[in-house]
Amino acid sequence: MTEAFQGSCLCGTVRYETLTPPKAVSHCHCNQCRKSHGAAFASYGSVSRSDLRILTGAESITFFTSSASVVRQFCTRCGSSLFWSKDHGEYSDWISIALGTLDSAFTSAKRKHIHLASKAPWHEPPTDCSRHTQPDQTPGDMPEGAQQ
């Protein structure tokens, strides 16, 4: 049996678990991710929507449609950014978890920095992982098992 990973928002109102480890770890430097996290980049790991369980606080999760197909979810009480996903189309059956909300220990050897063309001018990403000026929408960039 695969280990479940637990996570929560800053105030603890929203608690969740994933039934599988996050895959396709990305450190996104796009303007939307930087603004939603208030940081140089946002770190996400993807899981199948069916593997995410909201344990408490589902009523405290709200959303913001940040572009034509992207929905960002956050806690209404503390403002913690929790998840983002596509609400339709390709990959809409996957959800990306803000890795900073994980309470369980998690590491991934496979990670990448994306949208470096719009990175914060005051931050230089490390060179020890894959770097992309734009995100590649190729099968190798999506979690194992994702349908293209």
Coordinates of N, CA and C in Angstrom, one line a residue:
M1 N 0.8 -1.2 0.0 CA 0.0 0.0 0.0 C 0.9 1.2 0.0
T2 N 0.5 2.2 -0.8 CA 1.2 3.5 -0.9 C 0.9 4.4 0.3
E3 N 2.0 5.1 0.8 CA 1.9 6.0 1.9 C 1.0 7.2 1.6
A4 N 0.1 7.6 2.5 CA -0.7 8.8 2.3 C 0.2 10.0 2.8
F5 N 0.0 11.1 2.1 CA 0.6 12.3 2.5 C -0.4 13.3 3.0
Q6 N -0.1 13.9 4.2 CA -1.0 14.8 4.8 C -0.6 16.3 4.6
G7 N -1.6 17.2 4.6 CA -1.3 18.6 4.4 C -2.4 19.4 5.0
S8 N -2.1 20.7 5.2 CA -3.1 21.6 5.8 C -2.7 23.1 5.4
C9 N -3.7 23.9 5.7 CA -3.5 25.4 5.5 C -2.8 25.9 6.7
L10 N -2.4 27.2 6.7 CA -1.7 27.8 7.8 C -2.5 27.8 9.1
C11 N -3.8 28.0 9.1 CA -4.6 28.1 10.3 C -5.1 26.7 10.7
G12 N -4.9 25.7 9.9 CA -5.3 24.3 10.2 C -6.8 24.0 10.0
T13 N -7.6 24.9 9.4 CA -9.0 24.7 9.1 C -9.1 23.6 8.0
V14 N -8.3 23.8 7.0 CA -8.4 22.8 5.9 C -7.3 21.8 6.1
R15 N -7.7 20.5 6.1 CA -6.7 19.4 6.2 C -7.0 18.5 5.0
Y16 N -6.0 18.0 4.4 CA -6.2 17.1 3.3 C -5.2 15.9 3.3
E17 N -5.4 14.9 2.5 CA -4.4 13.9 2.3 C -4.4 13.5 0.8
T18 N -3.3 13.0 0.4 CA -3.2 12.4 -1.0 C -2.9 11.0 -0.8
L19 N -3.5 10.2 -1.6 CA -3.4 8.7 -1.5 C -2.1 8.2 -2.3
T20 N -1.5 9.1 -3.0 CA -0.3 8.8 -3.7 C 0.7 10.0 -3.6
P21 N 2.0 9.7 -3.7 CA 2.9 10.9 -3.6 C 2.8 11.8 -4.8
P22 N 3.0 13.1 -4.5 CA 2.9 14.1 -5.6 C 3.9 13.7 -6.7
K23 N 3.6 14.0 -8.0 CA 4.5 13.8 -9.1 C 4.6 15.1 -9.9
A24 N 5.5 15.1 -10.8 CA 5.7 16.3 -11.7 C 5.9 17.5 -10.9
V25 N 6.8 17.5 -10.0 CA 7.1 18.7 -9.1 C 7.7 19.8 -10.0
S26 N 7.0 21.0 -9.9 CA 7.4 22.1 -10.6 C 7.5 23.3 -9.7
H27 N 8.5 24.1 -9.9 CA 8.7 25.4 -9.3 C 8.4 26.5 -10.3
C28 N 7.2 27.0 -10.2 CA 6.7 27.9 -11.3 C 7.0 29.4 -11.0
H29 N 7.6 30.1 -12.0 CA 8.0 31.5 -11.8 C 7.1 32.4 -12.6
C30 N 5.9 31.9 -13.0 CA 5.0 32.8 -13.8 C 4.5 33.9 -12.8
N31 N 4.0 35.0 -13.4 CA 3.5 36.1 -12.6 C 2.4 35.7 -11.7
Q32 N 1.4 34.9 -12.2 CA 0.3 34.5 -11.4 C 0.7 33.7 -10.1
C33 N 1.6 32.7 -10.3 CA 2.1 31.9 -9.2 C 2.9 32.8 -8.2
R34 N 3.7 33.7 -8.7 CA 4.5 34.6 -7.8 C 3.6 35.4 -7.0
K35 N 2.5 36.0 -7.6 CA 1.6 36.9 -6.9 C 0.7 36.1 -5.9
S36 N 0.3 34.9 -6.3 CA -0.6 34.1 -5.4 C 0.2 33.6 -4.2
H37 N 1.5 33.4 -4.3 CA 2.3 32.9 -3.2 C 3.1 34.0 -2.5
G38 N 3.2 35.2 -3.1 CA 4.0 36.3 -2.5 C 5.4 35.9 -2.4
A39 N 5.9 35.2 -3.4 CA 7.3 34.7 -3.3 C 7.9 34.7 -4.7
A40 N 9.2 34.3 -4.8 CA 9.9 34.3 -6.1 C 9.3 33.2 -7.0
F41 N 8.7 32.2 -6.4 CA 8.1 31.1 -7.2 C 7.2 30.3 -6.4
A42 N 6.4 29.5 -7.0 CA 5.5 28.6 -6.3 C 5.9 27.2 -6.6
S43 N 5.9 26.3 -5.6 CA 6.2 24.9 -5.7 C 5.0 24.0 -5.7
Y44 N 4.8 23.2 -6.7 CA 3.6 22.4 -6.8 C 4.0 20.9 -7.1
G45 N 3.2 20.0 -6.7 CA 3.3 18.6 -7.0 C 1.9 18.2 -7.5
S46 N 1.8 17.4 -8.5 CA 0.5 17.0 -9.1 C 0.1 15.6 -8.6
V47 N -1.2 15.4 -8.4 CA -1.8 14.1 -8.1 C -3.1 14.0 -8.9
S48 N -3.5 12.8 -9.1 CA -4.8 12.6 -9.7 C -5.9 13.2 -8.8
R49 N -6.8 13.8 -9.4 CA -7.9 14.4 -8.6 C -8.6 13.3 -7.7
S50 N -8.7 12.1 -8.2 CA -9.3 11.0 -7.4 C -8.4 10.6 -6.2
D51 N -7.2 11.0 -6.2 CA -6.3 10.7 -5.0 C -6.2 11.8 -4.0
L52 N -6.9 12.9 -4.1 CA -6.9 13.9 -3.1 C -8.2 13.8 -2.3
R53 N -8.1 13.8 -1.0 CA -9.2 13.8 -0.1 C -9.1 15.0 0.9
I54 N -10.2 15.8 0.9 CA -10.3 16.9 1.9 C -10.8 16.3 3.1
L55 N -10.1 16.3 4.2 CA -10.4 15.7 5.5 C -11.3 16.6 6.3
T56 N -10.9 17.9 6.4 CA -11.7 18.9 7.2 C -11.6 20.2 6.4
G57 N -12.6 21.0 6.7 CA -12.6 22.4 6.2 C -13.0 22.6 4.7
A58 N -13.6 21.7 4.1 CA -14.0 21.8 2.7 C -14.8 23.1 2.4
E59 N -15.7 23.4 3.4 CA -16.5 24.6 3.3 C -15.7 25.9 3.4
S60 N -14.4 25.8 3.8 CA -13.5 27.0 3.9 C -12.6 27.2 2.7
I61 N -12.8 26.3 1.7 CA -12.0 26.4 0.5 C -12.8 27.2 -0.5
T62 N -12.2 28.3 -1.1 CA -12.8 29.0 -2.1 C -11.9 29.0 -3.3
F63 N -12.3 29.6 -4.4 CA -11.5 29.6 -5.6 C -11.5 30.9 -6.3
F64 N -10.5 31.1 -7.2 CA -10.3 32.2 -8.0 C -9.9 31.7 -9.4
T65 N -10.7 32.1 -10.4 CA -10.3 31.7 -11.8 C -9.3 32.7 -12.3
S66 N -8.0 32.2 -12.4 CA -7.0 33.2 -12.7 C -6.7 33.3 -14.2
S67 N -7.2 32.4 -15.0 CA -7.1 32.5 -16.4 C -8.2 31.6 -17.0
A68 N -8.3 31.5 -18.3 CA -9.4 30.9 -19.0 C -9.7 29.5 -18.5
S69 N -8.6 28.7 -18.1 CA -8.9 27.3 -17.7 C -8.3 27.0 -16.4
V70 N -7.7 27.9 -15.7 CA -7.0 27.6 -14.4 C -7.8 28.2 -13.2
V71 N -8.0 27.3 -12.3 CA -8.7 27.6 -11.0 C -7.7 27.4 -9.9
R72 N -7.6 28.5 -9.0 CA -6.7 28.4 -7.8 C -7.6 28.3 -6.6
Q73 N -7.3 27.4 -5.7 CA -8.1 27.3 -4.5 C -7.3 27.7 -3.3
F74 N -7.9 28.3 -2.3 CA -7.3 28.8 -1.1 C -8.2 28.8 0.1
C75 N -7.7 28.9 1.3 CA -8.5 28.9 2.5 C -9.0 30.3 2.7
T76 N -10.3 30.4 3.0 CA -11.0 31.7 3.2 C -10.6 32.3 4.5
R77 N -10.2 31.5 5.5 CA -9.8 32.0 6.8 C -8.4 32.6 6.9
C78 N -7.4 31.8 6.4 CA -6.0 32.3 6.5 C -5.4 32.7 5.2
G79 N -6.1 32.4 4.0 CA -5.6 32.8 2.7 C -4.5 31.9 2.1
S80 N -4.2 30.8 2.8 CA -3.2 29.9 2.2 C -3.6 29.4 0.9
S81 N -2.7 29.5 -0.1 CA -2.8 28.9 -1.4 C -2.7 27.4 -1.2
L82 N -3.7 26.6 -1.7 CA -3.7 25.2 -1.5 C -3.5 24.4 -2.8
F83 N -4.3 24.7 -3.8 CA -4.3 23.9 -5.0 C -4.5 24.8 -6.3
W84 N -4.1 24.3 -7.4 CA -4.6 24.8 -8.7 C -4.8 23.7 -9.6
S85 N -5.7 23.9 -10.6 CA -6.0 22.9 -11.5 C -6.7 23.5 -12.8
K86 N -6.7 22.7 -13.8 CA -7.5 23.1 -15.0 C -8.9 22.7 -14.8
D87 N -9.8 23.5 -15.1 CA -11.2 23.2 -14.9 C -11.9 22.5 -16.1
H88 N -11.2 22.4 -17.2 CA -11.6 21.7 -18.3 C -10.5 21.4 -19.3
G89 N -10.7 20.5 -20.2 CA -9.6 20.2 -21.1 C -8.6 19.2 -20.7
E90 N -7.5 19.2 -21.4 CA -6.4 18.3 -21.1 C -5.8 18.5 -19.7
Y91 N -5.6 17.4 -19.0 CA -5.0 17.4 -17.6 C -6.0 17.9 -16.6
S92 N -7.3 18.0 -16.9 CA -8.2 18.5 -15.9 C -8.5 17.4 -14.8
D93 N -8.1 16.2 -15.1 CA -8.3 15.2 -14.0 C -7.1 15.1 -13.0
W94 N -6.2 16.1 -13.1 CA -5.1 16.2 -12.2 C -5.2 17.5 -11.4
I95 N -4.7 17.5 -10.2 CA -4.7 18.8 -9.4 C -3.3 19.0 -8.8
S96 N -2.9 20.2 -8.8 CA -1.5 20.5 -8.3 C -1.6 21.1 -6.9
I97 N -0.9 20.5 -6.0 CA -0.9 20.8 -4.5 C 0.3 21.8 -4.2
A98 N 0.0 22.9 -3.5 CA 1.1 23.8 -3.1 C 1.9 23.0 -2.1
L99 N 3.2 22.7 -2.4 CA 4.0 21.8 -1.6 C 4.3 22.3 -0.2
G100 N 4.3 23.6 -0.1 CA 4.5 24.2 1.2 C 3.4 23.9 2.2
T101 N 2.3 23.4 1.8 CA 1.2 23.0 2.7 C 1.3 21.6 3.1
L102 N 2.2 20.8 2.6 CA 2.4 19.4 3.1 C 2.9 19.4 4.5
D103 N 2.3 18.6 5.3 CA 2.8 18.3 6.7 C 3.7 17.1 6.7
S104 N 3.5 16.2 5.8 CA 4.3 14.9 5.7 C 5.6 15.3 5.0
A105 N 6.6 14.6 5.4 CA 7.9 14.7 4.7 C 7.8 14.3 3.3
F106 N 8.3 15.0 2.4 CA 8.3 14.7 1.0 C 9.5 15.2 0.2
T107 N 10.1 14.4 -0.6 CA 11.2 14.8 -1.4 C 11.0 14.2 -2.8
S108 N 11.5 14.8 -3.8 CA 11.4 14.3 -5.2 C 12.7 14.6 -5.9
A109 N 13.2 13.5 -6.5 CA 14.4 13.7 -7.3 C 14.1 14.4 -8.7
K110 N 12.9 14.2 -9.1 CA 12.5 14.8 -10.4 C 11.7 16.1 -10.2
R111 N 12.4 17.2 -10.5 CA 11.8 18.5 -10.3 C 12.3 19.5 -11.4
K112 N 11.5 20.6 -11.6 CA 11.9 21.5 -12.7 C 11.5 22.9 -12.3
H113 N 12.2 23.9 -12.8 CA 11.8 25.3 -12.7 C 11.2 25.7 -14.1
I114 N 10.0 26.3 -14.1 CA 9.3 26.6 -15.3 C 9.0 28.1 -15.3
H115 N 8.6 28.6 -16.5 CA 8.3 30.0 -16.7 C 9.4 31.0 -16.3
L116 N 10.7 30.6 -16.5 CA 11.8 31.4 -16.1 C 11.9 32.7 -16.9
A117 N 11.2 32.8 -18.0 CA 11.2 34.0 -18.8 C 10.5 35.2 -18.0
S118 N 9.7 34.8 -17.0 CA 9.0 35.8 -16.2 C 9.4 35.7 -14.7
K119 N 10.6 35.2 -14.5 CA 11.1 35.1 -13.1 C 11.3 36.4 -12.4
A120 N 11.3 36.5 -11.1 CA 11.6 37.7 -10.4 C 13.0 38.1 -10.7
P121 N 13.3 39.4 -11.0 CA 14.6 39.8 -11.3 C 15.6 39.7 -10.1
W122 N 15.1 39.6 -8.9 CA 15.9 39.6 -7.7 C 16.2 38.2 -7.3
H123 N 15.9 37.2 -8.0 CA 16.1 35.8 -7.7 C 16.7 35.0 -8.8
E124 N 17.7 34.2 -8.5 CA 18.3 33.3 -9.6 C 18.1 31.9 -9.1
P125 N 17.3 31.1 -9.9 CA 17.0 29.7 -9.5 C 18.2 28.9 -9.5
P126 N 18.3 27.8 -8.7 CA 19.4 26.9 -8.7 C 19.6 26.2 -10.1
T127 N 20.7 25.7 -10.3 CA 21.0 25.0 -11.6 C 21.0 23.5 -11.5
D128 N 20.6 23.0 -10.3 CA 20.7 21.5 -10.1 C 19.4 20.8 -10.6
C129 N 18.6 21.4 -11.3 CA 17.4 20.7 -11.8 C 17.0 21.3 -13.2
S130 N 16.1 20.7 -13.8 CA 15.6 21.1 -15.2 C 15.1 22.5 -15.1
R131 N 15.4 23.3 -16.2 CA 15.0 24.7 -16.3 C 14.4 25.0 -17.6
H132 N 13.2 25.7 -17.6 CA 12.5 25.9 -18.8 C 12.0 27.4 -18.8
T133 N 12.1 28.1 -20.0 CA 11.6 29.4 -20.0 C 10.1 29.4 -20.1
Q134 N 9.5 28.4 -20.7 CA 8.1 28.2 -20.8 C 7.8 26.7 -20.3
P135 N 6.6 26.4 -19.8 CA 6.3 25.0 -19.5 C 6.2 24.2 -20.8
D136 N 6.7 23.0 -20.8 CA 6.5 22.1 -21.9 C 5.3 21.3 -21.6
Q137 N 4.4 21.1 -22.6 CA 3.2 20.3 -22.5 C 3.5 19.0 -23.2
T138 N 4.5 18.3 -22.7 CA 4.8 17.0 -23.3 C 4.5 15.9 -22.3
P139 N 4.3 14.7 -22.7 CA 4.1 13.6 -21.8 C 5.1 13.4 -20.7
G140 N 6.4 13.7 -21.0 CA 7.4 13.6 -20.0 C 7.3 14.6 -18.9
D141 N 6.5 15.6 -19.1 CA 6.4 16.6 -18.1 C 5.2 16.4 -17.1
M142 N 4.3 15.5 -17.5 CA 3.2 15.2 -16.7 C 3.4 14.0 -15.9
P143 N 2.6 13.9 -14.8 CA 2.8 12.7 -13.9 C 2.6 11.4 -14.7
E144 N 3.2 10.4 -14.2 CA 3.0 9.1 -14.7 C 1.6 8.7 -14.7
G145 N 1.1 8.2 -15.8 CA -0.3 7.8 -15.8 C -1.3 8.8 -16.4
A146 N -0.8 10.1 -16.5 CA -1.6 11.1 -17.1 C -1.9 10.8 -18.6
Q147 N -3.1 11.0 -19.0 CA -3.5 10.8 -20.3 C -3.3 12.1 -21.2
Q148 N -2.7 11.9 -22.3 CA -2.5 13.0 -23.2 C -3.6 13.0 -24.2

